[in-house]
Short mmCIF file of C-alpha atoms in Angstrom, two decimals:
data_model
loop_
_atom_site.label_atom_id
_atom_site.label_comp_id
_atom_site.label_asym_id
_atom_site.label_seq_id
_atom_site.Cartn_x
_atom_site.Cartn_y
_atom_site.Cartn_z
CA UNK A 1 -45.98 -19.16 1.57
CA UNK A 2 -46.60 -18.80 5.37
CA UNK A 3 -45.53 -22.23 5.97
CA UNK A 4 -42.24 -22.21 3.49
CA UNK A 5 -41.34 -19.09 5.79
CA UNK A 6 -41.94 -20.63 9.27
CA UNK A 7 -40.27 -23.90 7.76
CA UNK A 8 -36.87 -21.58 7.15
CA UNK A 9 -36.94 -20.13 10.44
CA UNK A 10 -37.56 -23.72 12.10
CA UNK A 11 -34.43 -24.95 10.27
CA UNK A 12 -32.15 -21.87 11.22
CA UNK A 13 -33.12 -22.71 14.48
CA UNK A 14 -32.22 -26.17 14.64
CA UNK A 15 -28.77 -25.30 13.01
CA UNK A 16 -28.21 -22.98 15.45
CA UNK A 17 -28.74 -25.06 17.98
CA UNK A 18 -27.01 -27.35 15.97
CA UNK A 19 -23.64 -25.42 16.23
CA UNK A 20 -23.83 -24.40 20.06
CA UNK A 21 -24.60 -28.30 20.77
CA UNK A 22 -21.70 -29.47 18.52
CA UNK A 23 -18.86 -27.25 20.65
CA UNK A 24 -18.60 -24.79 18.69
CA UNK A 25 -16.96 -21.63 20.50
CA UNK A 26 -18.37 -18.48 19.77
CA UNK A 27 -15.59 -15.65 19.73
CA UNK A 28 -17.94 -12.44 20.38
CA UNK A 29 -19.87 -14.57 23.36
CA UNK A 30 -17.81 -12.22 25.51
CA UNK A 31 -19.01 -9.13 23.94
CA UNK A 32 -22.95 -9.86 23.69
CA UNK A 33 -23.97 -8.82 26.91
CA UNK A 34 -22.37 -5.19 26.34
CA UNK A 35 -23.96 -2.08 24.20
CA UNK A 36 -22.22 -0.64 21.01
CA UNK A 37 -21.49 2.07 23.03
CA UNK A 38 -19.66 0.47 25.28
CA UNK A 39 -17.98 -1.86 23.04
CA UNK A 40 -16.88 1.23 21.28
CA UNK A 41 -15.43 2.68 24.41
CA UNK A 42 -13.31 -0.05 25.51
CA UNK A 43 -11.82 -0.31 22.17
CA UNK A 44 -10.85 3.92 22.25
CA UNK A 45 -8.95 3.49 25.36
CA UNK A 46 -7.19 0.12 24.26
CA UNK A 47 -6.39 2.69 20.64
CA UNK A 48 -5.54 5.71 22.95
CA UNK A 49 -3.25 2.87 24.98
CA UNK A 50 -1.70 1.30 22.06
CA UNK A 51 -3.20 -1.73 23.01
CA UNK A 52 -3.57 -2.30 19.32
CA UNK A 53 -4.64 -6.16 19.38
CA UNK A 54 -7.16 -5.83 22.34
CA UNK A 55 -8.96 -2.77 20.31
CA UNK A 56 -8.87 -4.60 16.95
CA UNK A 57 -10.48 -7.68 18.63
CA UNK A 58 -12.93 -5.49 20.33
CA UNK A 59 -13.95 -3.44 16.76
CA UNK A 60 -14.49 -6.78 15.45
CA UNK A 61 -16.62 -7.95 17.73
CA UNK A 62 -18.75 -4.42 17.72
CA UNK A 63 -18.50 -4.31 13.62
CA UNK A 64 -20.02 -8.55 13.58
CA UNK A 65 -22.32 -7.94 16.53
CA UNK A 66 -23.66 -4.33 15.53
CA UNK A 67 -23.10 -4.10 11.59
CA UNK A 68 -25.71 -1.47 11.62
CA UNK A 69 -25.27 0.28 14.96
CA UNK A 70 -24.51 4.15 15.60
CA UNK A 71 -21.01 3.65 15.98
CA UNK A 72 -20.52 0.76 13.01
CA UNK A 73 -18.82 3.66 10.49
CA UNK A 74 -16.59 4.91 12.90
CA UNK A 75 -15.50 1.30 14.07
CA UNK A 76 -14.69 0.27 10.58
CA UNK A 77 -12.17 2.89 10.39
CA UNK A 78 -10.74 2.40 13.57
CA UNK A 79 -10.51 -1.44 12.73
CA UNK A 80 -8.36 -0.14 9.59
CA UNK A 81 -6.11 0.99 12.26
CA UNK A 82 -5.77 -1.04 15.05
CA UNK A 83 -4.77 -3.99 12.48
CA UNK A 84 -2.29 -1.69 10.53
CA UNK A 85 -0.45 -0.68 13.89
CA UNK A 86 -1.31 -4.29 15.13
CA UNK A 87 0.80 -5.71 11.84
CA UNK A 88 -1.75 -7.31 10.31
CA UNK A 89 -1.63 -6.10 7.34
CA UNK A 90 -4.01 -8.34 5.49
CA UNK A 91 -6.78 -7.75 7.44
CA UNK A 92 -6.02 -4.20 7.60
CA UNK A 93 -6.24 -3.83 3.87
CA UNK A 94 -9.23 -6.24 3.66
CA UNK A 95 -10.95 -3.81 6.30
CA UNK A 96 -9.78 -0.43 3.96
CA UNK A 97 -11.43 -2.41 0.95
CA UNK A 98 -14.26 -2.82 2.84
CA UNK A 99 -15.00 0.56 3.93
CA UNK A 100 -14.35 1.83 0.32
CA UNK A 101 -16.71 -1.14 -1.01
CA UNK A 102 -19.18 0.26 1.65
CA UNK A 103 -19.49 3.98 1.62
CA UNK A 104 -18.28 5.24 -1.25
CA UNK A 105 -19.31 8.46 -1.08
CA UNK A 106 -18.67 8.87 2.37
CA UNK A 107 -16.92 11.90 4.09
CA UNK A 108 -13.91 9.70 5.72
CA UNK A 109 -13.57 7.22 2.43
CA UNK A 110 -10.42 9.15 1.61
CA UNK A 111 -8.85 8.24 5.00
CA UNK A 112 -9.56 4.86 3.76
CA UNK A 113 -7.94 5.05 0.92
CA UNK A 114 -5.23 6.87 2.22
CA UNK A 115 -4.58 3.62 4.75
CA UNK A 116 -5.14 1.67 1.85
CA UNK A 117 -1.83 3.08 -0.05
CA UNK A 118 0.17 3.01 3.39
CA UNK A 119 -0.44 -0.76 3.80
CA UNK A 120 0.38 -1.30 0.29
CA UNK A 121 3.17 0.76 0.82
CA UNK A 122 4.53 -1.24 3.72
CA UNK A 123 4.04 -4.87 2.53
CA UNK A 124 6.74 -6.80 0.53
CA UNK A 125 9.19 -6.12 3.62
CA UNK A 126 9.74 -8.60 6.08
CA UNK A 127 10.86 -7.66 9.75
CA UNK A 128 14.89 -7.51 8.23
CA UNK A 129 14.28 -5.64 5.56
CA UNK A 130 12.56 -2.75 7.34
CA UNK A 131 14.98 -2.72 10.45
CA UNK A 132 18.79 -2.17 7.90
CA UNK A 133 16.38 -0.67 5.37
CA UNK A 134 17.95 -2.05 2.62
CA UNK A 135 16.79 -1.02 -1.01
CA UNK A 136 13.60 -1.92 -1.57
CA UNK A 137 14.10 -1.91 -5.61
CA UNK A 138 16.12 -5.20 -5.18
CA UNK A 139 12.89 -7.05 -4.11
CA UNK A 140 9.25 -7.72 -6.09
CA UNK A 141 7.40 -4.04 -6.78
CA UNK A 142 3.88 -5.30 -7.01
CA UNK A 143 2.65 -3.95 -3.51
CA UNK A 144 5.00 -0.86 -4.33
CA UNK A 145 3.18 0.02 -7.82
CA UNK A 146 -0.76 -0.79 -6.01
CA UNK A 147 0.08 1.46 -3.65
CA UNK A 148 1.23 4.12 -6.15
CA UNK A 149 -2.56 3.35 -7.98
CA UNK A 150 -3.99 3.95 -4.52
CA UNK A 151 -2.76 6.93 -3.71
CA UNK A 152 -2.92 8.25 -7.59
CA UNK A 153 -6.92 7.89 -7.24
CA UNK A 154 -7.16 8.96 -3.67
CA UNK A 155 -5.30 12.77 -4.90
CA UNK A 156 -8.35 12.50 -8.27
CA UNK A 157 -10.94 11.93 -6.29
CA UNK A 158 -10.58 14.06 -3.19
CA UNK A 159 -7.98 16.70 -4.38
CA UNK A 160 -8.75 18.92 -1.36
CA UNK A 161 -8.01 16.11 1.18
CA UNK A 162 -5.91 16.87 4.05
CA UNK A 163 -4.21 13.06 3.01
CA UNK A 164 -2.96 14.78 -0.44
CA UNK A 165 0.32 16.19 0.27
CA UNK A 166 1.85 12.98 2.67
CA UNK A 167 0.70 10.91 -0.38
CA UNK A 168 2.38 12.69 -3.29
CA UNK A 169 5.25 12.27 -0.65
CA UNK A 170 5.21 8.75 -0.67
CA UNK A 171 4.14 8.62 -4.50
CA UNK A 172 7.88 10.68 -5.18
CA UNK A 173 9.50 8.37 -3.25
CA UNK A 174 7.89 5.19 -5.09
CA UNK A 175 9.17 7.03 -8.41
CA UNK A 176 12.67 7.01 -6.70
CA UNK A 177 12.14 3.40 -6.05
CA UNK A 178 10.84 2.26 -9.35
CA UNK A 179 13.43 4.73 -11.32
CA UNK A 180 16.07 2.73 -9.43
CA UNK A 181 14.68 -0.92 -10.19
CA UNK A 182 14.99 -0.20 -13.80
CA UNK A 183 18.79 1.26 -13.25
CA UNK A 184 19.46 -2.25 -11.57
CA UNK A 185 18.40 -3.98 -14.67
CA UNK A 186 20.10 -1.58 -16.88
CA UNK A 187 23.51 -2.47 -15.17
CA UNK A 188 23.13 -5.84 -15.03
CA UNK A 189 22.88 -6.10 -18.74
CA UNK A 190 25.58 -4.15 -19.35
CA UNK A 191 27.36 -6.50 -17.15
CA UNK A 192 25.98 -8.96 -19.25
CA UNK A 193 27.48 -7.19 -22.19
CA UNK A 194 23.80 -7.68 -23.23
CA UNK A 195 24.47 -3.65 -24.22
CA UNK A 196 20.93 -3.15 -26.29
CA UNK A 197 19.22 -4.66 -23.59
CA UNK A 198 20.90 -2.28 -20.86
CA UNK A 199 20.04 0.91 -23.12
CA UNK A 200 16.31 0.30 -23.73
CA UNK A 201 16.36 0.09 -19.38
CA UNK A 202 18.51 3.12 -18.92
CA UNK A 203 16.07 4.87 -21.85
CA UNK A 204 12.79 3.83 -19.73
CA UNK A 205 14.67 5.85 -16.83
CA UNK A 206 15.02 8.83 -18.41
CA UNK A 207 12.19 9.18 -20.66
CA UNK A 208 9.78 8.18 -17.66
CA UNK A 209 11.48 9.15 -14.37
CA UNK A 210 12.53 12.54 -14.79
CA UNK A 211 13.47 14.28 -11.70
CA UNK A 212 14.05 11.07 -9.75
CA UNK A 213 17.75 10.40 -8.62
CA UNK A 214 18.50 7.60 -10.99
CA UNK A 215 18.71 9.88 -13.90
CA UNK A 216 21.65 11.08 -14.10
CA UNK A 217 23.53 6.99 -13.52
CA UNK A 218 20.97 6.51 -16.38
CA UNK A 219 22.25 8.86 -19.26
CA UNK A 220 25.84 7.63 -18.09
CA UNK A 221 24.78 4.42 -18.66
CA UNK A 222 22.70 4.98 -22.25
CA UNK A 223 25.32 6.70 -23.29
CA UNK A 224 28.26 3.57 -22.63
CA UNK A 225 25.89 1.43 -23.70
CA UNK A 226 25.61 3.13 -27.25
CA UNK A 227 29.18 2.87 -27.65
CA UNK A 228 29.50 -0.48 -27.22
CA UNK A 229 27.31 -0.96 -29.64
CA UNK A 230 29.05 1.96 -32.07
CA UNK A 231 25.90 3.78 -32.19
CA UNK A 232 27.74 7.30 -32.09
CA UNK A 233 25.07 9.56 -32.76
CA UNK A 234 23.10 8.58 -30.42
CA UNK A 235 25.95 8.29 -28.01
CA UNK A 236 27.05 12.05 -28.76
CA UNK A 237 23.24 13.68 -28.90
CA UNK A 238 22.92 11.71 -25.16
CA UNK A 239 26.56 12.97 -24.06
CA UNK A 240 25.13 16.54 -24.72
CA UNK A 241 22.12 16.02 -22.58
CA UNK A 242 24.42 14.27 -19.80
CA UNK A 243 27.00 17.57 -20.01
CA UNK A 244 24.07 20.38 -19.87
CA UNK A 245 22.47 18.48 -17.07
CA UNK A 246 25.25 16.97 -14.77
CA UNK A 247 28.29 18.28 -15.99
CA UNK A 248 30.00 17.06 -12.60
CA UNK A 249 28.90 13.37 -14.21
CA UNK A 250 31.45 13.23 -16.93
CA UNK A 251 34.62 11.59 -14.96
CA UNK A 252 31.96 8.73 -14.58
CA UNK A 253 32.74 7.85 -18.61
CA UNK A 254 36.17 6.37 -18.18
#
């Protein structure tokens, strides 16, 4: 058993050696002479600085060089970030994961999470999109509804974080977003003159995004759509709902 052991360590050695022999650059070599401690300091002034990429290189190094030192927790989170602010919002969410993966129970996990959402939140726009700000229903949701998930289980599972109320923020504003994805559809059937597709959208609207803004456009919509199709019931029981509700919507009928 002894010599099966001192056999493994002989090889690791050689393929060490192996590596630094073959050229093979080492990117924390920089780093190794220093403590966590001051590893960790260098990277809070670059943060404090907004030296964002500096500090998320130097939490890297600390978090692969000291994976188990006293300042390893903290790092993790401050690696979160330094790549969010940085823009690199891949390894920013792969760094959240992490931490969540990690220390589940932990008391800053719902700052995790929280970062999680917000990076979720932000992809799917490129540099244009985020500068005019155009409407981010007329692109792909995906990130848009993760992010919703992420915040949804960060508000269950720490109710009483001081994260809650900026996320239910951001969670009404995704309904806004979503509501008004489905009221793009909706009229571009009916521009279709595909009129039973275009009510079954403007009916997932209303019965699922109450209180959002695309509501009211919605019942407008159902109700057109119905007669078109000479479903006047349902166009008069929706016309009553539409008239209770937004009574200022009517001229929108013609």
């Amino acid at each position: 058993m002894k010599r099966c052991f001192f056999l493994c360590v002989g090889l690791l050695v050689l393929l060490l050696a192996g590596c630094s022999s073959s050229g093979i650059k080492d990117e924390y070599a920089h780093y190794r002479n220093k403590t966590s401690a001051e590893i960790y300091a260098q990277a809070k002034v670059d943060l404090d600085k907004k030296r964002y990429a500096k500090a998320a290189e130097e939490l890297d190094a600390l978090d692969a060089i000291y994976p188990f030192g006293p300042n390893s927790k903290q790092a993790q989170l401050d690696l979160i970030y330094a790549n969010y602010q940085n823009g690199d919002l891949t390894s920013a969410l792969t760094a959240a994961e992490r931490y969540i993966r990690l220390y589940p129970g932990n008391q800053y996990t719902d700052y995790a999470y929280y970062m999680k959402g917000c990076i979720q939140f932000s992809q799917g726009l490129n540099w244009l999109q985020k500068k005019f700000r155009t409407n981010p229903a007329n692109g792909n949701l995906d990130d848009k509804k993760e992010a919703f998930g992420t915040f949804e289980t960060l508000i269950q599972l720490y109710p009483n974080s001081v994260y809650v109320k900026d996320a239910q923020q951001r969670m009404r504003y995704l309904r806004n977003v979503f509501a008004d994805k489905e009221l793009l559809v909706a009229d571009f059937y009916y521009q279709q003159k595909a009129y039973v597709a275009a009510a079954n959208r403007a009916s997932e609207v209303v019965k699922h995004y109450d209180g959002t803004t695309s509501v009211k456009p919605a019942l407008v919509l159902l109700v057109k759509s119905y007669r078109q199709l000479n479903l006047t019931t349902q166009a008069n029981n929706t016309l009553k709902i539409l008239q209770a509700n937004y009574p200022d919507a009517m001229s929108q009928l013609s």
